Amino acid sequence: MHRFIQFNDERIDSFLFMEMADLAKTLSKNGEMSLKYGPFSYLDPKNEVVYVSHFWDHRDKRDETCGLKSDVYLRTIGNLEHTEMKTVEAYLRTIDRSPVKRFAKQLFVIGEEVRLEEICKSERPGTKTSFSVRRRIYRQFFDAQLKVNLTKSVFTDALFNQLFLLLHAQSPLEEAVSISDEIDLMMPFLQRQLSLLYETKSTSDVVKVCMEMVEVCEDVLKKDMLNEYFHLPEDVYAEEPDQTFDELKRRDPLANNDVLEEESTGEEEVMEEEFRTWHRETEEKGESFLQFDLDQGSSSDLMGEGVREGEDGDQAMAMVQGTSKQTDRENFDDLKAVDYQEHEERGKDDHPFGKENRFAEAVFLAPDVPSSEDKAAYGVNKAGVFTYKKKLQKMIEKTLEHKRIQPRSDLHFGRLNKKLLRLLTDDVPRLFYKKHDPSTELDAVFSLLVDCSGSMFDKMEETKLGITLFHESLKGVRVPHEVVGFWEDTNTATSHSQPNYLKPVLEFQSSLKPSSGPEIMQLQPEEDNRDGFAIRLMTDRILQRGEKQKFLLVFSDGEPAAMDYEQNGIVDTHEAVLDARKKGIEVINVFLANGEIDEGQRKTIQNIYGNYSILVSDVSELPDVLFPLLRKLLISSI
């Protein structure tokens, strides 16, 4: 059984979701292409999103998988490569005032999908099975819908159902059912037009066939469709409107609102020509000859104090006189280069922590001074893990590498050096060296990242007990480490700002102090968790360390959930784990349950972390499970 994530009251199989997301990226040849569930399936190329439909939910596992795959095939192999966006946009404009607009839009979708399906099967024959399942299920669905709409006398919807069934008929002898006298009269024409859809070579051909059908239907159909079975998103195909210069102007409130008291005499010379200037908030400076440094706006017709002071040599057109000189008050020579450089730096990496986390903001909190209650509680935990501490320490010392110390050379006795020339050149030659024993210090560093979300409420005490065991064991073998709790603030999170709090209760420099430890008790279940973002932040921190072996232990129940993160959270976390491993960091998930582990949770964690996860129901099981896992990790890295 897979772990399911909740979305809009629907349960989504996380493993299947990740499979479809990978398929969308592979077929679109775009690593930034994301996958989302929705009521309808369509492609949003502007935002690089493939939508797959909830229509396939609650079906047989094979049917659900084939249905979702067919959605992905149509959007990535089909729409992305073979749908003419401008043609669709023109079609939408044409039918905008049609009395049967909903009917016209959905008719185009099924016509275009018939063409794209044949392209997909031709380019990739392996897709035939998925499309066969798609046709069977949709035929069953529209057959039932036809009967319902005929019973309710919803004739336009019944006509669309009938057209779909005829378009995907299993036999050329399949006949249309009677809907109404007017509709029955135009059915022969509509059937002939449907057959033309199999001969279309482009989106323009599909539009031509559909328009001829829509024009006839407009005269016969009295109402538009009530139901929406397929979706043609207008905002996706609409072109961005051109904005005038006036529309792009700043409309911020002015710093003041000064107006001259004197009435105008009407004798002033009025210049209607626009005069472009540059100031620090302008994206690009204008191509005008004069440049001004404007500090603040004012509606006064007097000149403000922020302008650049002029000089005798300044000319609006210096080439006329040829004697202008460079001002010594302000130098604008490098202005454009600076602007360009800043622009390049901004655009170099738009989403350094992943596309799903582009609005996430890291807020690091300082740990509090442990209270007497924290010290007492930590003392109880420390005593509780005492019997397992020695076992874990011994295991860590056996598996991790020790730091190497350079051998001592140029000695009077010891092992003979290979450089024997000094026997002839030196009066008192030092030809021997000694190997040092390996250092007692281990060449490793650990970062313990702790999920402090609400879903950890019933697991936090057991988790803190496990962290205590790791801290005491690592402290005993002198391995530097940190313990960081993370969560997202649900109350203040918006679609464009998501504060994520990280609280390093133990830092590398303080982790080996004899008195360290009670700070761990400050970790408490808080709100949401954006695991992928936190893992990427910890990856950057641990990469700054000089130790050879780097470990990131993530104490989490494997259920990321945050603002705009429900669907892609598992995929984003999985990608963050893979990125960290590519950079030489061993990432291990530690899930300490407070009882029996649900099989669904086990599957979700394996989907994200692979086989490098520790799932135990009691802290006493940790050393026995960790030992073979560490050995496997270290052997594979040799």
Coordinates of C-alpha atoms in Angstrom, one line a residue, residues 68-473:
L68 CA -2.9 9.4 -16.0
K69 CA -0.1 8.4 -18.5
S70 CA -2.4 9.2 -21.4
D71 CA -3.0 12.6 -19.9
V72 CA 0.8 13.2 -19.7
Y73 CA 1.3 11.8 -23.3
L74 CA -1.3 14.2 -24.8
R75 CA 0.1 17.2 -23.0
T76 CA 3.9 16.6 -23.5
I77 CA 4.2 14.7 -26.8
G78 CA 1.0 16.3 -28.1
N79 CA 0.1 19.8 -27.0
L80 CA 3.6 20.9 -26.3
E81 CA 5.0 20.0 -29.7
H82 CA 2.1 19.9 -32.1
T83 CA -0.7 22.4 -30.9
E84 CA -0.6 25.8 -32.6
M85 CA -1.1 28.2 -29.7
K86 CA -2.0 31.2 -31.9
T87 CA -4.6 29.2 -33.8
V88 CA -6.3 28.2 -30.6
E89 CA -6.2 31.8 -29.4
A90 CA -7.9 33.0 -32.6
Y91 CA -10.5 30.2 -32.3
L92 CA -11.3 31.3 -28.8
R93 CA -11.8 34.9 -29.9
T94 CA -14.1 33.7 -32.8
I95 CA -16.4 31.7 -30.5
D96 CA -16.3 34.3 -27.7
R97 CA -19.8 35.6 -28.5
S98 CA -21.3 32.3 -29.6
P99 CA -24.5 31.2 -27.9
V100 CA -22.9 27.7 -27.6
K101 CA -19.4 28.7 -26.5
R102 CA -19.0 25.9 -23.9
F103 CA -20.0 23.4 -26.5
A104 CA -17.6 24.9 -29.1
K105 CA -14.7 24.8 -26.7
Q106 CA -15.2 21.2 -25.7
L107 CA -15.8 20.1 -29.3
F108 CA -12.4 21.5 -30.2
V109 CA -10.7 19.7 -27.3
I110 CA -11.9 16.2 -28.4
G111 CA -11.2 17.0 -32.0
E112 CA -7.6 18.1 -31.3
E113 CA -7.0 15.1 -28.9
V114 CA -8.0 12.7 -31.6
R115 CA -5.3 14.2 -33.9
L116 CA -2.7 14.3 -31.1
E117 CA -3.5 10.7 -30.0
E118 CA -2.5 9.4 -33.4
I119 CA 0.7 11.5 -33.3
C120 CA 1.6 10.1 -29.9
K121 CA 1.0 6.5 -31.0
S122 CA 3.0 7.1 -34.2
E123 CA 6.0 8.7 -32.4
R124 CA 5.9 6.3 -29.4
P125 CA 4.1 3.0 -30.1
G126 CA 4.4 2.1 -26.4
T127 CA 1.6 4.6 -25.6
K128 CA -1.0 2.5 -27.4
T129 CA -2.0 0.5 -24.3
S130 CA -2.7 3.6 -22.3
F131 CA -4.8 5.2 -25.0
S132 CA -6.7 1.9 -25.4
V133 CA -7.6 2.1 -21.7
R134 CA -8.5 5.8 -22.1
R135 CA -10.9 5.2 -24.9
R136 CA -12.6 2.3 -23.1
I137 CA -13.2 4.2 -19.9
Y138 CA -14.3 7.4 -21.6
R139 CA -16.8 5.4 -23.8
Q140 CA -18.3 3.9 -20.6
F141 CA -18.5 7.3 -19.0
F142 CA -20.1 9.1 -21.9
D143 CA -22.5 6.2 -22.6
A144 CA -23.8 6.6 -19.0
Q145 CA -23.9 10.4 -19.4
L146 CA -25.9 10.2 -22.6
K147 CA -28.6 8.2 -20.9
V148 CA -28.7 10.6 -17.9
N149 CA -28.9 13.8 -20.1
L150 CA -31.6 12.3 -22.3
T151 CA -33.6 11.5 -19.3
K152 CA -33.2 15.0 -18.0
S153 CA -33.8 16.5 -21.4
V154 CA -30.4 18.3 -21.4
F155 CA -30.1 18.0 -25.1
T156 CA -26.9 20.0 -25.8
D157 CA -25.0 17.9 -23.3
A158 CA -26.6 14.8 -24.8
L159 CA -25.5 15.8 -28.3
F160 CA -21.9 16.3 -27.1
N161 CA -22.0 12.8 -25.4
Q162 CA -23.3 11.4 -28.7
L163 CA -20.6 13.1 -30.8
F164 CA -17.8 11.7 -28.5
L165 CA -19.2 8.2 -28.8
L166 CA -19.4 8.4 -32.6
L167 CA -15.9 9.9 -32.8
H168 CA -14.5 7.0 -30.8
A169 CA -16.9 4.3 -32.2
Q170 CA -15.7 0.7 -32.1
S171 CA -17.5 0.0 -35.3
P172 CA -18.3 2.1 -38.4
L173 CA -21.9 0.7 -38.2
E174 CA -22.6 2.4 -34.9
E175 CA -25.7 4.5 -35.1
A176 CA -26.7 7.7 -33.3
V177 CA -29.6 7.6 -30.8
S178 CA -32.5 10.0 -31.3
I179 CA -32.1 13.2 -29.2
S180 CA -34.7 15.6 -30.6
D181 CA -36.3 16.2 -34.0
E182 CA -34.1 19.3 -34.7
I183 CA -30.9 17.7 -33.6
D184 CA -31.7 14.4 -35.4
L185 CA -32.1 16.4 -38.7
M186 CA -28.5 17.8 -38.5
M187 CA -26.9 14.5 -37.3
P188 CA -25.9 13.2 -40.8
F189 CA -24.0 16.5 -41.4
L190 CA -22.3 16.3 -38.0
Q191 CA -21.3 12.7 -38.5
R192 CA -19.7 13.5 -41.9
Q193 CA -17.7 16.4 -40.2
L194 CA -16.6 14.0 -37.4
S195 CA -15.1 11.7 -39.9
L196 CA -13.0 14.6 -41.2
L197 CA -11.3 15.0 -37.9
Y198 CA -9.3 11.8 -38.6
E199 CA -7.9 13.4 -41.7
T200 CA -6.7 16.6 -40.0
K201 CA -2.9 17.4 -40.2
S202 CA -2.8 20.5 -38.0
T203 CA -4.6 22.5 -35.4
S204 CA -5.9 24.8 -38.1
D205 CA -7.6 21.9 -39.8
V206 CA -9.3 20.9 -36.5
V207 CA -10.5 24.5 -36.1
K208 CA -11.9 24.6 -39.6
V209 CA -13.9 21.4 -39.0
C210 CA -15.2 22.5 -35.6
M211 CA -16.2 26.0 -36.8
E212 CA -18.4 24.5 -39.5
M213 CA -20.1 22.3 -37.0
V214 CA -20.5 25.1 -34.5
E215 CA -22.1 27.4 -37.1
V216 CA -24.8 24.8 -37.8
C217 CA -25.4 24.0 -34.2
E218 CA -25.9 27.7 -33.3
D219 CA -29.0 27.7 -35.4
V220 CA -30.4 24.6 -33.9
L221 CA -29.3 24.4 -30.2
K222 CA -31.4 26.5 -27.9
K223 CA -29.1 26.3 -24.9
D224 CA -25.3 25.9 -24.2
M225 CA -23.9 22.9 -22.4
L226 CA -24.4 22.7 -18.6
N227 CA -21.5 20.3 -17.8
E228 CA -17.8 20.7 -18.5
Y229 CA -16.2 17.4 -19.4
F230 CA -13.0 18.9 -21.0
H231 CA -11.3 22.2 -20.3
L232 CA -9.9 24.7 -22.8
P233 CA -8.2 27.4 -20.6
E234 CA -8.5 30.8 -22.2
D235 CA -5.8 32.4 -20.0
V236 CA -3.2 29.9 -21.2
Y237 CA -3.7 30.6 -24.9
A238 CA -4.4 34.4 -24.6
E239 CA -1.5 36.7 -25.6
E240 CA 0.0 39.1 -23.2
P241 CA -1.6 42.6 -23.8
D242 CA 0.8 45.3 -25.0
Q243 CA 1.1 48.1 -22.5
T244 CA 1.7 51.7 -23.4
F245 CA 4.4 53.8 -21.8
D246 CA 1.8 55.7 -19.8
E247 CA 0.4 52.4 -18.3
L248 CA 3.9 51.4 -17.2
K249 CA 4.6 54.6 -15.4
R250 CA 5.0 54.7 -11.6
R251 CA 1.8 55.5 -9.7
D252 CA 3.3 55.6 -6.2
P253 CA 2.0 58.3 -3.8
L254 CA 4.2 61.4 -4.0
A255 CA 6.3 62.5 -1.0
N256 CA 4.5 65.9 -1.1
N257 CA 1.9 67.8 -3.0
D258 CA 3.3 71.3 -3.5
V259 CA 1.4 73.7 -5.8
L260 CA 2.4 77.2 -6.7
E261 CA 0.0 79.9 -5.3
E262 CA 0.7 82.3 -8.2
E263 CA -1.8 82.1 -11.0
S264 CA -0.4 81.4 -14.4
T265 CA -0.1 84.4 -16.8
G266 CA -0.3 82.2 -19.8
E267 CA 2.9 83.7 -21.2
E268 CA 5.1 80.8 -20.3
E269 CA 6.5 78.6 -23.1
V270 CA 4.9 75.2 -22.9
M271 CA 6.9 72.1 -24.1
E272 CA 4.7 69.1 -25.0
E273 CA 7.6 66.9 -25.7
E274 CA 8.3 64.0 -23.2
F275 CA 11.6 64.3 -21.4
R276 CA 13.1 61.0 -20.2
T277 CA 15.2 60.9 -17.1
W278 CA 17.0 58.2 -15.1
H279 CA 16.8 57.6 -11.4
R280 CA 17.8 54.8 -9.1
E281 CA 14.4 53.0 -9.2
T282 CA 14.3 53.0 -13.0
E283 CA 15.0 49.5 -14.4
E284 CA 16.9 50.8 -17.4
K285 CA 18.1 54.4 -18.0
G286 CA 16.7 56.2 -21.0
E287 CA 18.6 57.2 -24.1
S288 CA 18.2 60.9 -23.4
F289 CA 21.2 63.2 -23.4
L290 CA 20.6 64.6 -20.0
Q291 CA 20.5 62.5 -16.8
F292 CA 19.1 63.4 -13.5
D293 CA 19.3 61.7 -10.1
L294 CA 15.8 62.0 -8.8
D295 CA 15.5 61.2 -5.1
Q296 CA 11.7 61.6 -4.5
G297 CA 8.7 62.7 -6.6
S298 CA 6.8 65.9 -6.0
S299 CA 3.9 67.5 -7.8
S300 CA 5.5 70.9 -7.4
D301 CA 6.4 72.7 -10.6
L302 CA 9.6 74.0 -8.9
M303 CA 12.8 72.1 -9.4
G304 CA 13.6 69.7 -6.5
E305 CA 16.9 69.6 -4.6
G306 CA 17.9 66.2 -5.8
V307 CA 19.0 67.1 -9.3
R308 CA 22.5 66.9 -10.5
E309 CA 24.3 70.2 -10.4
G310 CA 25.3 71.5 -13.8
E311 CA 28.6 72.8 -15.0
D312 CA 29.7 75.3 -17.7
G313 CA 31.0 72.5 -19.9
D314 CA 27.8 70.4 -19.9
Q315 CA 26.0 70.5 -23.2
A316 CA 22.8 68.9 -24.3
M317 CA 24.6 68.2 -27.6
A318 CA 28.3 68.4 -26.9
M319 CA 29.3 67.3 -30.4
V320 CA 28.2 70.7 -31.7
Q321 CA 30.8 72.7 -29.8
G322 CA 33.3 70.0 -29.1
T323 CA 34.6 71.6 -25.9
S324 CA 32.5 69.8 -23.2
K325 CA 34.4 68.4 -20.3
Q326 CA 33.6 65.6 -17.9
T327 CA 32.0 66.7 -14.6
D328 CA 33.8 66.0 -11.4
R329 CA 30.6 65.9 -9.3
E330 CA 28.9 62.8 -10.7
N331 CA 30.2 60.1 -13.0
F332 CA 27.6 58.1 -15.0
D333 CA 30.1 56.4 -17.3
D334 CA 29.7 52.9 -15.8
L335 CA 26.0 53.2 -15.1
K336 CA 24.7 50.9 -17.8
A337 CA 27.4 48.3 -17.1
V338 CA 26.5 48.2 -13.4
D339 CA 22.8 47.8 -14.2
Y340 CA 23.6 45.0 -16.7
Q341 CA 25.8 43.2 -14.2
E342 CA 23.1 43.3 -11.5
H343 CA 20.5 42.1 -13.9
E344 CA 22.8 39.2 -14.9
E345 CA 23.3 38.2 -11.3
R346 CA 19.6 38.3 -10.5
G347 CA 18.8 36.1 -13.5
K348 CA 21.6 33.6 -13.0
D349 CA 19.5 31.4 -10.7
D350 CA 15.9 32.4 -10.2
H351 CA 15.1 29.4 -7.9
P352 CA 18.2 28.4 -6.0
F353 CA 16.1 26.3 -3.6
G354 CA 13.8 24.8 -6.1
K355 CA 10.9 26.0 -8.2
E356 CA 8.4 24.9 -5.5
N357 CA 10.2 27.0 -2.9
R358 CA 10.6 30.3 -4.9
F359 CA 8.5 32.2 -2.4
A360 CA 9.9 30.5 0.7
E361 CA 11.9 32.7 3.1
A362 CA 14.4 31.3 5.6
V363 CA 14.2 32.8 9.1
F364 CA 16.9 31.5 11.5
L365 CA 16.0 31.8 15.2
A366 CA 18.5 31.9 18.1
P367 CA 18.1 29.1 20.7
D368 CA 16.8 30.0 24.2
V369 CA 18.7 29.4 27.3
P370 CA 17.6 26.0 28.7
S371 CA 15.3 26.3 31.7
S372 CA 15.5 24.1 34.8
E373 CA 12.6 22.1 33.3
D374 CA 14.5 21.5 30.1
K375 CA 17.6 20.3 32.1
A376 CA 15.5 18.0 34.2
A377 CA 13.7 16.5 31.2
Y378 CA 17.0 16.1 29.3
G379 CA 18.4 14.3 32.4
V380 CA 15.6 11.8 32.2
N381 CA 16.2 11.3 28.4
K382 CA 19.9 10.9 29.0
A383 CA 19.4 8.2 31.5
G384 CA 16.9 6.5 29.3
V385 CA 19.4 6.1 26.4
F386 CA 22.5 5.3 28.6
T387 CA 22.5 1.6 27.8
Y388 CA 22.3 2.2 24.0
K389 CA 24.9 5.1 24.0
K390 CA 28.0 2.8 24.3
K391 CA 26.7 0.5 21.6
L392 CA 26.1 3.4 19.2
Q393 CA 29.5 5.0 20.0
K394 CA 31.4 1.8 19.4
M395 CA 29.5 1.3 16.1
I396 CA 30.3 4.9 14.9
E397 CA 34.0 4.5 15.8
K398 CA 34.2 1.2 13.9
T399 CA 32.6 2.5 10.7
L400 CA 33.7 6.1 10.3
E401 CA 37.2 7.1 9.1
H402 CA 39.7 8.7 11.4
K403 CA 41.5 11.9 10.5
R404 CA 45.0 11.3 9.0
I405 CA 48.2 12.8 10.5
Q406 CA 51.2 13.4 8.4
P407 CA 54.2 11.0 9.3
R408 CA 57.3 12.4 11.0
S409 CA 60.4 12.5 8.8
D410 CA 64.1 13.3 8.9
L411 CA 64.7 11.2 12.1
H412 CA 67.9 9.4 13.3
F413 CA 66.0 6.1 13.7
G414 CA 62.8 4.4 12.5
R415 CA 61.8 3.3 9.0
L416 CA 64.4 3.8 6.3
N417 CA 63.4 6.6 3.8
K418 CA 63.7 6.0 0.1
K419 CA 65.7 9.3 -0.3
L420 CA 69.3 8.0 0.3
L421 CA 71.3 10.7 -1.5
R422 CA 71.7 12.6 1.7
L423 CA 74.0 9.7 2.9
L424 CA 76.6 11.2 0.6
T425 CA 75.8 14.9 0.9
D426 CA 75.0 15.4 4.6
D427 CA 77.5 15.1 7.5
V428 CA 74.8 13.8 9.8
P429 CA 72.2 12.3 7.5
R430 CA 68.6 11.9 8.8
L431 CA 67.4 9.0 6.7
F432 CA 64.5 7.6 8.8
Y433 CA 60.8 8.4 9.4
K434 CA 58.0 7.2 11.7
K435 CA 54.4 6.5 10.9
H436 CA 52.0 8.1 13.3
D437 CA 49.1 6.2 14.6
P438 CA 45.7 7.4 13.2
S439 CA 44.2 10.4 15.0
T440 CA 41.6 9.7 17.7
E441 CA 39.4 12.2 16.0
L442 CA 36.9 11.0 13.4
D443 CA 36.9 12.8 10.0
A444 CA 33.1 13.2 10.0
V445 CA 30.3 15.8 10.7
F446 CA 26.6 15.3 11.3
S447 CA 23.6 17.6 10.8
L448 CA 20.4 16.5 12.5
L449 CA 17.4 18.2 10.9
V450 CA 14.1 17.9 12.9
D451 CA 10.6 18.2 11.5
C452 CA 8.7 20.4 13.9
S453 CA 5.4 20.3 12.1
G454 CA 2.0 19.5 13.6
S455 CA 2.0 16.0 12.2
M456 CA 4.9 15.2 14.6
F457 CA 2.8 15.9 17.6
D458 CA 2.5 12.3 18.7
K459 CA 6.1 11.4 17.7
M460 CA 8.0 14.4 19.1
E461 CA 8.9 12.9 22.5
E462 CA 10.2 9.7 21.0
T463 CA 12.1 11.8 18.4
K464 CA 13.8 13.9 21.1
L465 CA 14.8 10.7 22.8
G466 CA 16.4 9.6 19.6
I467 CA 18.2 12.9 19.1
T468 CA 19.5 12.7 22.7
L469 CA 21.0 9.3 21.9
F470 CA 22.7 10.6 18.8
H471 CA 23.9 13.8 20.5
E472 CA 25.4 11.9 23.5
S473 CA 27.0 9.3 21.2

